[in-house]
Amino acid sequence: MIEIQVNEAEIKAMYQAELQKRLDQLENEVVFWDTKELKRQTNMSWNTIQDYFFHDPTFPKFKLNQKWYFPAKECREFLVSWAENMSQTFARKEAM
């Protein structure tokens, strides 16, 4: 009789590493977001984006002719940092 032992933790780690590799490849395929993609990625309306972070001088953006473009990687990093700061700000206000 043949017996096979499988280390589930090792398989899970291998699966997650491969999944992350594929996600990184997909993320690198899109270099710039347009306004429509920014709204989709943030799940926010254009007015909300403008009210909360569009005018922040550290928000990565540039305008080419009449259209705004946003570097995908830099925007993702900015938005994560912005969301963390916003949650801390709201937590402080609630504590008062």
N, CA, C and O atoms as a printed pandas DataFrame, in Angstrom:
     atom_number atom_name residue_name chain_id  residue_number  x_coord  y_coord  z_coord
0              1         N          MET        A               1    0.835   -1.173    0.000
1              2        CA          MET        A               1    0.000    0.000    0.000
2              3         C          MET        A               1    0.894    1.255    0.000
3              4         O          MET        A               1    1.915    1.306    0.686
4              5         N          ILE        A               2    0.487    2.255   -0.778
5              6        CA          ILE        A               2    1.229    3.516   -0.869
6              7         C          ILE        A               2    0.528    4.551   -0.007
7              8         O          ILE        A               2   -0.694    4.690   -0.039
8              9         N          GLU        A               3    1.317    5.262    0.752
9             10        CA          GLU        A               3    0.779    6.286    1.636
10            11         C          GLU        A               3    1.391    7.642    1.259
11            12         O          GLU        A               3    2.607    7.766    1.116
12            13         N          ILE        A               4    0.543    8.641    1.105
13            14        CA          ILE        A               4    1.014    9.977    0.753
14            15         C          ILE        A               4    0.621   10.937    1.866
15            16         O          ILE        A               4   -0.534   10.994    2.286
16            17         N          GLN        A               5    1.616   11.689    2.331
17            18        CA          GLN        A               5    1.354   12.688    3.363
18            19         C          GLN        A               5    1.482   14.078    2.729
19            20         O          GLN        A               5    2.419   14.347    1.976
20            21         N          VAL        A               6    0.535   14.942    3.044
21            22        CA          VAL        A               6    0.505   16.285    2.480
22            23         C          VAL        A               6    0.553   17.291    3.614
23            24         O          VAL        A               6   -0.225   17.226    4.565
24            25         N          ASN        A               7    1.485   18.224    3.489
25            26        CA          ASN        A               7    1.597   19.305    4.459
26            27         C          ASN        A               7    0.680   20.436    3.982
27            28         O          ASN        A               7    1.027   21.183    3.067
28            29         N          GLU        A               8   -0.482   20.552    4.606
29            30        CA          GLU        A               8   -1.475   21.535    4.168
30            31         C          GLU        A               8   -0.979   22.968    4.297
31            32         O          GLU        A               8   -1.291   23.815    3.460
32            33         N          ALA        A               9   -0.216   23.238    5.332
33            34        CA          ALA        A               9    0.307   24.592    5.532
34            35         C          ALA        A               9    1.263   24.965    4.394
35            36         O          ALA        A               9    1.239   26.097    3.912
36            37         N          GLU        A              10    2.090   24.032    3.973
37            38        CA          GLU        A              10    3.034   24.284    2.882
38            39         C          GLU        A              10    2.286   24.494    1.559
39            40         O          GLU        A              10    2.642   25.374    0.776
40            41         N          ILE        A              11    1.262   23.692    1.317
41            42        CA          ILE        A              11    0.466   23.854    0.095
42            43         C          ILE        A              11   -0.236   25.207    0.097
43            44         O          ILE        A              11   -0.285   25.885   -0.929
44            45         N          LYS        A              12   -0.775   25.595    1.236
45            46        CA          LYS        A              12   -1.452   26.890    1.336
46            47         C          LYS        A              12   -0.469   28.028    1.073
47            48         O          LYS        A              12   -0.802   28.981    0.368
48            49         N          ALA        A              13    0.736   27.939    1.632
49            50        CA          ALA        A              13    1.759   28.966    1.419
50            51         C          ALA        A              13    2.159   29.036   -0.055
51            52         O          ALA        A              13    2.336   30.128   -0.594
52            53         N          MET        A              14    2.301   27.897   -0.702
53            54        CA          MET        A              14    2.649   27.863   -2.123
54            55         C          MET        A              14    1.522   28.479   -2.959
55            56         O          MET        A              14    1.777   29.239   -3.893
56            57         N          TYR        A              15    0.301   28.148   -2.621
57            58        CA          TYR        A              15   -0.865   28.682   -3.329
58            59         C          TYR        A              15   -0.925   30.203   -3.186
59            60         O          TYR        A              15   -1.138   30.912   -4.169
60            61         N          GLN        A              16   -0.738   30.703   -1.967
61            62        CA          GLN        A              16   -0.801   32.147   -1.734
62            63         C          GLN        A              16    0.329   32.880   -2.455
63            64         O          GLN        A              16    0.120   33.970   -2.988
64            65         N          ALA        A              17    1.516   32.290   -2.474
65            66        CA          ALA        A              17    2.644   32.911   -3.167
66            67         C          ALA        A              17    2.369   32.996   -4.668
67            68         O          ALA        A              17    2.643   34.020   -5.295
68            69         N          GLU        A              18    1.836   31.938   -5.235
69            70        CA          GLU        A              18    1.520   31.931   -6.664
70            71         C          GLU        A              18    0.387   32.899   -6.982
71            72         O          GLU        A              18    0.426   33.591   -7.999
72            73         N          LEU        A              19   -0.606   32.949   -6.128
73            74        CA          LEU        A              19   -1.709   33.879   -6.318
74            75         C          LEU        A              19   -1.216   35.324   -6.273
75            76         O          LEU        A              19   -1.615   36.145   -7.098
76            77         N          GLN        A              20   -0.350   35.631   -5.310
77            78        CA          GLN        A              20    0.200   36.983   -5.205
78            79         C          GLN        A              20    1.008   37.335   -6.445
79            80         O          GLN        A              20    0.951   38.466   -6.926
80            81         N          LYS        A              21    1.756   36.375   -6.960
81            82        CA          LYS        A              21    2.545   36.595   -8.169
82            83         C          LYS        A              21    1.632   36.943   -9.347
83            84         O          LYS        A              21    1.939   37.845  -10.126
84            85         N          ARG        A              22    0.524   36.236   -9.475
85            86        CA          ARG        A              22   -0.432   36.501  -10.561
86            87         C          ARG        A              22   -1.109   37.858  -10.377
87            88         O          ARG        A              22   -1.311   38.589  -11.346
88            89         N          LEU        A              23   -1.454   38.192   -9.146
89            90        CA          LEU        A              23   -2.075   39.493   -8.885
90            91         C          LEU        A              23   -1.116   40.635   -9.194
91            92         O          LEU        A              23   -1.523   41.667   -9.728
92            93         N          ASP        A              24    0.145   40.450   -8.861
93            94        CA          ASP        A              24    1.157   41.466   -9.174
94            95         C          ASP        A              24    1.278   41.656  -10.682
95            96         O          ASP        A              24    1.435   42.780  -11.157
96            97         N          GLN        A              25    1.204   40.566  -11.430
97            98        CA          GLN        A              25    1.269   40.661  -12.888
98            99         C          GLN        A              25    0.076   41.435  -13.431
99           100         O          GLN        A              25    0.228   42.282  -14.312
100          101         N          LEU        A              26   -1.107   41.148  -12.907
101          102        CA          LEU        A              26   -2.305   41.856  -13.354
102          103         C          LEU        A              26   -2.242   43.337  -13.010
103          104         O          LEU        A              26   -2.627   44.191  -13.809
104          105         N          GLU        A              27   -1.749   43.629  -11.808
105          106        CA          GLU        A              27   -1.653   45.022  -11.378
106          107         C          GLU        A              27   -0.698   45.801  -12.271
107          108         O          GLU        A              27   -0.920   46.979  -12.548
108          109         N          ASN        A              28    0.358   45.144  -12.718
109          110        CA          ASN        A              28    1.346   45.812  -13.551
110          111         C          ASN        A              28    0.868   46.026  -14.979
111          112         O          ASN        A              28    1.465   46.816  -15.710
112          113         N          GLU        A              29   -0.187   45.345  -15.393
113          114        CA          GLU        A              29   -0.685   45.505  -16.749
114          115         C          GLU        A              29   -1.292   46.879  -16.973
115          116         O          GLU        A              29   -1.169   47.436  -18.064
116          117         N          VAL        A              30   -1.944   47.436  -15.959
117          118        CA          VAL        A              30   -2.548   48.761  -16.081
118          119         C          VAL        A              30   -1.615   49.759  -15.418
119          120         O          VAL        A              30   -1.374   49.692  -14.213
120          121         N          VAL        A              31   -1.097   50.676  -16.203
121          122        CA          VAL        A              31   -0.150   51.654  -15.675
122          123         C          VAL        A              31   -0.868   52.894  -15.158
123          124         O          VAL        A              31   -0.519   53.432  -14.108
124          125         N          PHE        A              32   -1.871   53.342  -15.903
125          126        CA          PHE        A              32   -2.600   54.542  -15.517
126          127         C          PHE        A              32   -4.095   54.256  -15.440
127          128         O          PHE        A              32   -4.640   53.497  -16.241
128          129         N          TRP        A              33   -4.739   54.874  -14.467
129          130        CA          TRP        A              33   -6.187   54.862  -14.381
130          131         C          TRP        A              33   -6.689   56.170  -14.977
131          132         O          TRP        A              33   -6.007   57.193  -14.912
132          133         N          ASP        A              34   -7.862   56.132  -15.547
133          134        CA          ASP        A              34   -8.537   57.369  -15.903
134          135         C          ASP        A              34   -9.558   57.672  -14.804
135          136         O          ASP        A              34   -9.640   56.944  -13.815
136          137         N          THR        A              35  -10.320   58.723  -14.971
137          138        CA          THR        A              35  -11.284   59.112  -13.935
138          139         C          THR        A              35  -12.304   58.008  -13.675
139          140         O          THR        A              35  -12.657   57.733  -12.528
140          141         N          LYS        A              36  -12.769   57.387  -14.742
141          142        CA          LYS        A              36  -13.759   56.313  -14.599
142          143         C          LYS        A              36  -13.180   55.151  -13.786
143          144         O          LYS        A              36  -13.862   54.594  -12.925
144          145         N          GLU        A              37  -11.933   54.788  -14.058
145          146        CA          GLU        A              37  -11.305   53.677  -13.327
146          147         C          GLU        A              37  -11.023   54.068  -11.876
147          148         O          GLU        A              37  -11.151   53.232  -10.981
148          149         N          LEU        A              38  -10.645   55.315  -11.630
149          150        CA          LEU        A              38  -10.435   55.775  -10.254
150          151         C          LEU        A              38  -11.727   55.659   -9.457
151          152         O          LEU        A              38  -11.715   55.214   -8.309
152          153         N          LYS        A              39  -12.839   56.057  -10.061
153          154        CA          LYS        A              39  -14.130   55.940   -9.381
154          155         C          LYS        A              39  -14.466   54.475   -9.117
155          156         O          LYS        A              39  -14.993   54.138   -8.057
156          157         N          ARG        A              40  -14.164   53.612  -10.074
157          158        CA          ARG        A              40  -14.441   52.184   -9.901
158          159         C          ARG        A              40  -13.564   51.573   -8.816
159          160         O          ARG        A              40  -14.044   50.801   -7.985
160          161         N          GLN        A              41  -12.285   51.918   -8.823
161          162        CA          GLN        A              41  -11.344   51.358   -7.848
162          163         C          GLN        A              41  -11.670   51.803   -6.422
163          164         O          GLN        A              41  -11.510   51.031   -5.477
164          165         N          THR        A              42  -12.123   53.034   -6.270
165          166        CA          THR        A              42  -12.416   53.558   -4.927
166          167         C          THR        A              42  -13.865   53.345   -4.515
167          168         O          THR        A              42  -14.205   53.457   -3.337
168          169         N          ASN        A              43  -14.711   53.041   -5.479
169          170        CA          ASN        A              43  -16.146   52.909   -5.236
170          171         C          ASN        A              43  -16.706   54.217   -4.667
171          172         O          ASN        A              43  -17.553   54.211   -3.773
172          173         N          MET        A              44  -16.216   55.333   -5.204
173          174        CA          MET        A              44  -16.642   56.664   -4.778
174          175         C          MET        A              44  -17.111   57.453   -5.991
175          176         O          MET        A              44  -16.690   57.194   -7.118
176          177         N          SER        A              45  -17.979   58.410   -5.746
177          178        CA          SER        A              45  -18.400   59.315   -6.814
178          179         C          SER        A              45  -17.292   60.333   -7.066
179          180         O          SER        A              45  -16.399   60.518   -6.239
180          181         N          TRP        A              46  -17.364   60.985   -8.218
181          182        CA          TRP        A              46  -16.366   61.991   -8.547
182          183         C          TRP        A              46  -16.407   63.144   -7.542
183          184         O          TRP        A              46  -15.357   63.672   -7.174
184          185         N          ASN        A              47  -17.595   63.541   -7.095
185          186        CA          ASN        A              47  -17.700   64.614   -6.107
186          187         C          ASN        A              47  -17.049   64.230   -4.786
187          188         O          ASN        A              47  -16.379   65.057   -4.167
188          189         N          THR        A              48  -17.234   62.990   -4.344
189          190        CA          THR        A              48  -16.622   62.527   -3.097
190          191         C          THR        A              48  -15.103   62.522   -3.221
191          192         O          THR        A              48  -14.400   62.947   -2.304
192          193         N          ILE        A              49  -14.603   62.048   -4.343
193          194        CA          ILE        A              49  -13.149   62.030   -4.579
194          195         C          ILE        A              49  -12.598   63.447   -4.497
195          196         O          ILE        A              49  -11.579   63.686   -3.850
196          197         N          GLN        A              50  -13.269   64.377   -5.149
197          198        CA          GLN        A              50  -12.805   65.768   -5.125
198          199         C          GLN        A              50  -12.893   66.373   -3.732
199          200         O          GLN        A              50  -12.016   67.137   -3.329
200          201         N          ASP        A              51  -13.930   66.042   -3.005
201          202        CA          ASP        A              51  -14.100   66.588   -1.656
202          203         C          ASP        A              51  -13.045   66.070   -0.684
203          204         O          ASP        A              51  -12.596   66.808    0.193
204          205         N          TYR        A              52  -12.643   64.802   -0.833
205          206        CA          TYR        A              52  -11.788   64.192    0.184
206          207         C          TYR        A              52  -10.298   64.176   -0.133
207          208         O          TYR        A              52   -9.497   64.430    0.767
208          209         N          PHE        A              53   -9.886   63.889   -1.370
209          210        CA          PHE        A              53   -8.438   63.768   -1.574
210          211         C          PHE        A              53   -7.913   64.248   -2.918
211          212         O          PHE        A              53   -6.696   64.335   -3.081
212          213         N          PHE        A              54   -8.745   64.557   -3.870
213          214        CA          PHE        A              54   -8.266   64.942   -5.196
214          215         C          PHE        A              54   -7.332   66.153   -5.141
215          216         O          PHE        A              54   -6.332   66.200   -5.858
216          217         N          HIS        A              55   -7.652   67.112   -4.307
217          218        CA          HIS        A              55   -6.873   68.352   -4.238
218          219         C          HIS        A              55   -5.682   68.252   -3.279
219          220         O          HIS        A              55   -4.946   69.224   -3.108
220          221         N          ASP        A              56   -5.491   67.107   -2.663
221          222        CA          ASP        A              56   -4.321   66.884   -1.815
222          223         C          ASP        A              56   -3.077   66.956   -2.708
223          224         O          ASP        A              56   -3.000   66.243   -3.709
224          225         N          PRO        A              57   -2.108   67.803   -2.362
225          226        CA          PRO        A              57   -0.926   67.947   -3.227
226          227         C          PRO        A              57   -0.103   66.662   -3.367
227          228         O          PRO        A              57    0.683   66.538   -4.307
228          229         N          THR        A              58   -0.268   65.719   -2.460
229          230        CA          THR        A              58    0.488   64.466   -2.563
230          231         C          THR        A              58   -0.252   63.400   -3.372
231          232         O          THR        A              58    0.291   62.323   -3.618
232          233         N          PHE        A              59   -1.487   63.693   -3.786
233          234        CA          PHE        A              59   -2.242   62.727   -4.590
234          235         C          PHE        A              59   -1.668   62.693   -6.007
235          236         O          PHE        A              59   -1.615   63.723   -6.679
236          237         N          PRO        A              60   -1.235   61.509   -6.465
237          238        CA          PRO        A              60   -0.564   61.416   -7.772
238          239         C          PRO        A              60   -1.559   61.530   -8.939
239          240         O          PRO        A              60   -2.470   60.715   -9.075
240          241         N          LYS        A              61   -1.364   62.551   -9.768
241          242        CA          LYS        A              61   -2.245   62.766  -10.912
242          243         C          LYS        A              61   -1.557   63.685  -11.911
243          244         O          LYS        A              61   -0.642   64.433  -11.565
244          245         N          PHE        A              62   -2.014   63.615  -13.150
245          246        CA          PHE        A              62   -1.593   64.585  -14.150
246          247         C          PHE        A              62   -2.689   64.708  -15.200
247          248         O          PHE        A              62   -3.488   63.795  -15.407
248          249         N          LYS        A              63   -2.702   65.847  -15.844
249          250        CA          LYS        A              63   -3.731   66.117  -16.845
250          251         C          LYS        A              63   -3.068   66.195  -18.212
251          252         O          LYS        A              63   -2.085   66.909  -18.405
252          253         N          LEU        A              64   -3.623   65.451  -19.147
253          254        CA          LEU        A              64   -3.136   65.453  -20.517
254          255         C          LEU        A              64   -4.297   65.910  -21.388
255          256         O          LEU        A              64   -5.315   65.226  -21.489
256          257         N          ASN        A              65   -4.137   67.072  -22.016
257          258        CA          ASN        A              65   -5.228   67.732  -22.733
258          259         C          ASN        A              65   -6.364   67.983  -21.742
259          260         O          ASN        A              65   -6.180   68.745  -20.792
260          261         N          GLN        A              66   -7.513   67.376  -21.929
261          262        CA          GLN        A              66   -8.648   67.618  -21.039
262          263         C          GLN        A              66   -8.908   66.455  -20.090
263          264         O          GLN        A              66   -9.906   66.461  -19.369
264          265         N          LYS        A              67   -8.026   65.459  -20.079
265          266        CA          LYS        A              67   -8.313   64.237  -19.325
266          267         C          LYS        A              67   -7.291   64.027  -18.202
267          268         O          LYS        A              67   -6.087   64.197  -18.395
268          269         N          TRP        A              68   -7.809   63.649  -17.015
269          270        CA          TRP        A              68   -6.959   63.337  -15.879
270          271         C          TRP        A              68   -6.507   61.886  -15.948
271          272         O          TRP        A              68   -7.276   61.002  -16.325
272          273         N          TYR        A              69   -5.244   61.650  -15.578
273          274        CA          TYR        A              69   -4.684   60.302  -15.476
274          275         C          TYR        A              69   -4.052   60.141  -14.103
275          276         O          TYR        A              69   -3.547   61.097  -13.515
276          277         N          PHE        A              70   -4.091   58.904  -13.604
277          278        CA          PHE        A              70   -3.612   58.606  -12.267
278          279         C          PHE        A              70   -2.718   57.369  -12.334
279          280         O          PHE        A              70   -3.185   56.305  -12.740
280          281         N          PRO        A              71   -1.443   57.481  -11.947
281          282        CA          PRO        A              71   -0.570   56.303  -11.947
282          283         C          PRO        A              71   -1.131   55.248  -10.987
283          284         O          PRO        A              71   -1.287   55.513   -9.795
284          285         N          ALA        A              72   -1.430   54.059  -11.504
285          286        CA          ALA        A              72   -2.152   53.032  -10.744
286          287         C          ALA        A              72   -1.429   52.645   -9.451
287          288         O          ALA        A              72   -2.037   52.637   -8.380
288          289         N          LYS        A              73   -0.162   52.330   -9.543
289          290        CA          LYS        A              73    0.571   51.859   -8.355
290          291         C          LYS        A              73    0.648   52.946   -7.284
291          292         O          LYS        A              73    0.389   52.686   -6.109
292          293         N          GLU        A              74    1.002   54.154   -7.692
293          294        CA          GLU        A              74    1.127   55.255   -6.746
294          295         C          GLU        A              74   -0.230   55.621   -6.135
295          296         O          GLU        A              74   -0.314   55.949   -4.952
296          297         N          CYS        A              75   -1.278   55.563   -6.940
297          298        CA          CYS        A              75   -2.619   55.855   -6.426
298          299         C          CYS        A              75   -3.046   54.821   -5.395
299          300         O          CYS        A              75   -3.599   55.162   -4.349
300          301         N          ARG        A              76   -2.786   53.567   -5.697
301          302        CA          ARG        A              76   -3.149   52.504   -4.754
302          303         C          ARG        A              76   -2.446   52.732   -3.412
303          304         O          ARG        A              76   -3.069   52.616   -2.357
304          305         N          GLU        A              77   -1.153   53.053   -3.453
305          306        CA          GLU        A              77   -0.391   53.304   -2.221
306          307         C          GLU        A              77   -0.943   54.533   -1.491
307          308         O          GLU        A              77   -1.116   54.510   -0.273
308          309         N          PHE        A              78   -1.217   55.601   -2.237
309          310        CA          PHE        A              78   -1.775   56.809   -1.634
310          311         C          PHE        A              78   -3.112   56.513   -0.961
311          312         O          PHE        A              78   -3.353   56.943    0.167
312          313         N          LEU        A              79   -3.974   55.782   -1.651
313          314        CA          LEU        A              79   -5.321   55.517   -1.128
314          315         C          LEU        A              79   -5.288   54.664    0.134
315          316         O          LEU        A              79   -6.088   54.878    1.045
316          317         N          VAL        A              80   -4.379   53.708    0.197
317          318        CA          VAL        A              80   -4.251   52.896    1.417
318          319         C          VAL        A              80   -3.806   53.786    2.576
319          320         O          VAL        A              80   -4.367   53.715    3.670
320          321         N          SER        A              81   -2.807   54.615    2.334
321          322        CA          SER        A              81   -2.319   55.529    3.368
322          323         C          SER        A              81   -3.417   56.529    3.769
323          324         O          SER        A              81   -3.614   56.790    4.956
324          325         N          TRP        A              82   -4.117   57.076    2.797
325          326        CA          TRP        A              82   -5.189   58.027    3.068
326          327         C          TRP        A              82   -6.289   57.383    3.906
327          328         O          TRP        A              82   -6.781   57.989    4.858
328          329         N          ALA        A              83   -6.674   56.157    3.556
329          330        CA          ALA        A              83   -7.733   55.460    4.301
330          331         C          ALA        A              83   -7.302   55.198    5.742
331          332         O          ALA        A              83   -8.104   55.340    6.665
332          333         N          GLU        A              84   -6.043   54.818    5.939
333          334        CA          GLU        A              84   -5.550   54.595    7.301
334          335         C          GLU        A              84   -5.600   55.891    8.096
335          336         O          GLU        A              84   -6.014   55.885    9.255
336          337         N          ASN        A              85   -5.189   56.996    7.498
337          338        CA          ASN        A              85   -5.228   58.295    8.175
338          339         C          ASN        A              85   -6.656   58.721    8.474
339          340         O          ASN        A              85   -6.932   59.274    9.539
340          341         N          MET        A              86   -7.560   58.467    7.541
341          342        CA          MET        A              86   -8.965   58.825    7.753
342          343         C          MET        A              86   -9.562   58.022    8.909
343          344         O          MET        A              86  -10.300   58.573    9.727
344          345         N          SER        A              87   -9.251   56.730    8.983
345          346        CA          SER        A              87   -9.810   55.910   10.064
346          347         C          SER        A              87   -9.257   56.353   11.414
347          348         O          SER        A              87   -9.972   56.328   12.416
348          349         N          GLN        A              88   -7.989   56.760   11.445
349          350        CA          GLN        A              88   -7.411   57.257   12.694
350          351         C          GLN        A              88   -8.056   58.583   13.082
351          352         O          GLN        A              88   -8.320   58.827   14.259
352          353         N          THR        A              89   -8.308   59.434   12.100
353          354        CA          THR        A              89   -8.944   60.727   12.361
354          355         C          THR        A              89  -10.341   60.524   12.930
355          356         O          THR        A              89  -10.715   61.176   13.904
356          357         N          PHE        A              90  -11.122   59.616   12.324
357          358        CA          PHE        A              90  -12.466   59.351   12.816
358          359         C          PHE        A              90  -12.437   58.716   14.208
359          360         O          PHE        A              90  -13.294   59.014   15.039
360          361         N          ALA        A              91  -11.469   57.853   14.467
361          362        CA          ALA        A              91  -11.352   57.215   15.773
362          363         C          ALA        A              91  -11.058   58.264   16.850
363          364         O          ALA        A              91  -11.595   58.189   17.955
364          365         N          ARG        A              92  -10.208   59.239   16.527
365          366        CA          ARG        A              92   -9.898   60.300   17.486
366          367         C          ARG        A              92  -11.121   61.165   17.753
367          368         O          ARG        A              92  -11.367   61.562   18.892
368          369         N          LYS        A              93  -11.890   61.459   16.707
369          370        CA          LYS        A              93  -13.092   62.289   16.882
370          371         C          LYS        A              93  -14.126   61.570   17.730
371          372         O          LYS        A              93  -14.802   62.190   18.550
372          373         N          GLU        A              94  -14.251   60.255   17.535
373          374        CA          GLU        A              94  -15.219   59.483   18.323
374          375         C          GLU        A              94  -14.794   59.381   19.779
375          376         O          GLU        A              94  -15.644   59.293   20.666
376          377         N          ALA        A              95  -13.497   59.393   20.036
377          378        CA          ALA        A              95  -12.989   59.281   21.398
378          379         C          ALA        A              95  -13.214   60.568   22.201
379          380         O          ALA        A              95  -13.200   60.546   23.432
380          381         N          MET        A              96  -13.417   61.662   21.514
381          382        CA          MET        A              96  -13.592   62.959   22.200
382          383         C          MET        A              96  -14.920   63.064   22.844
383          384         O          MET        A              96  -15.229   64.084   23.459
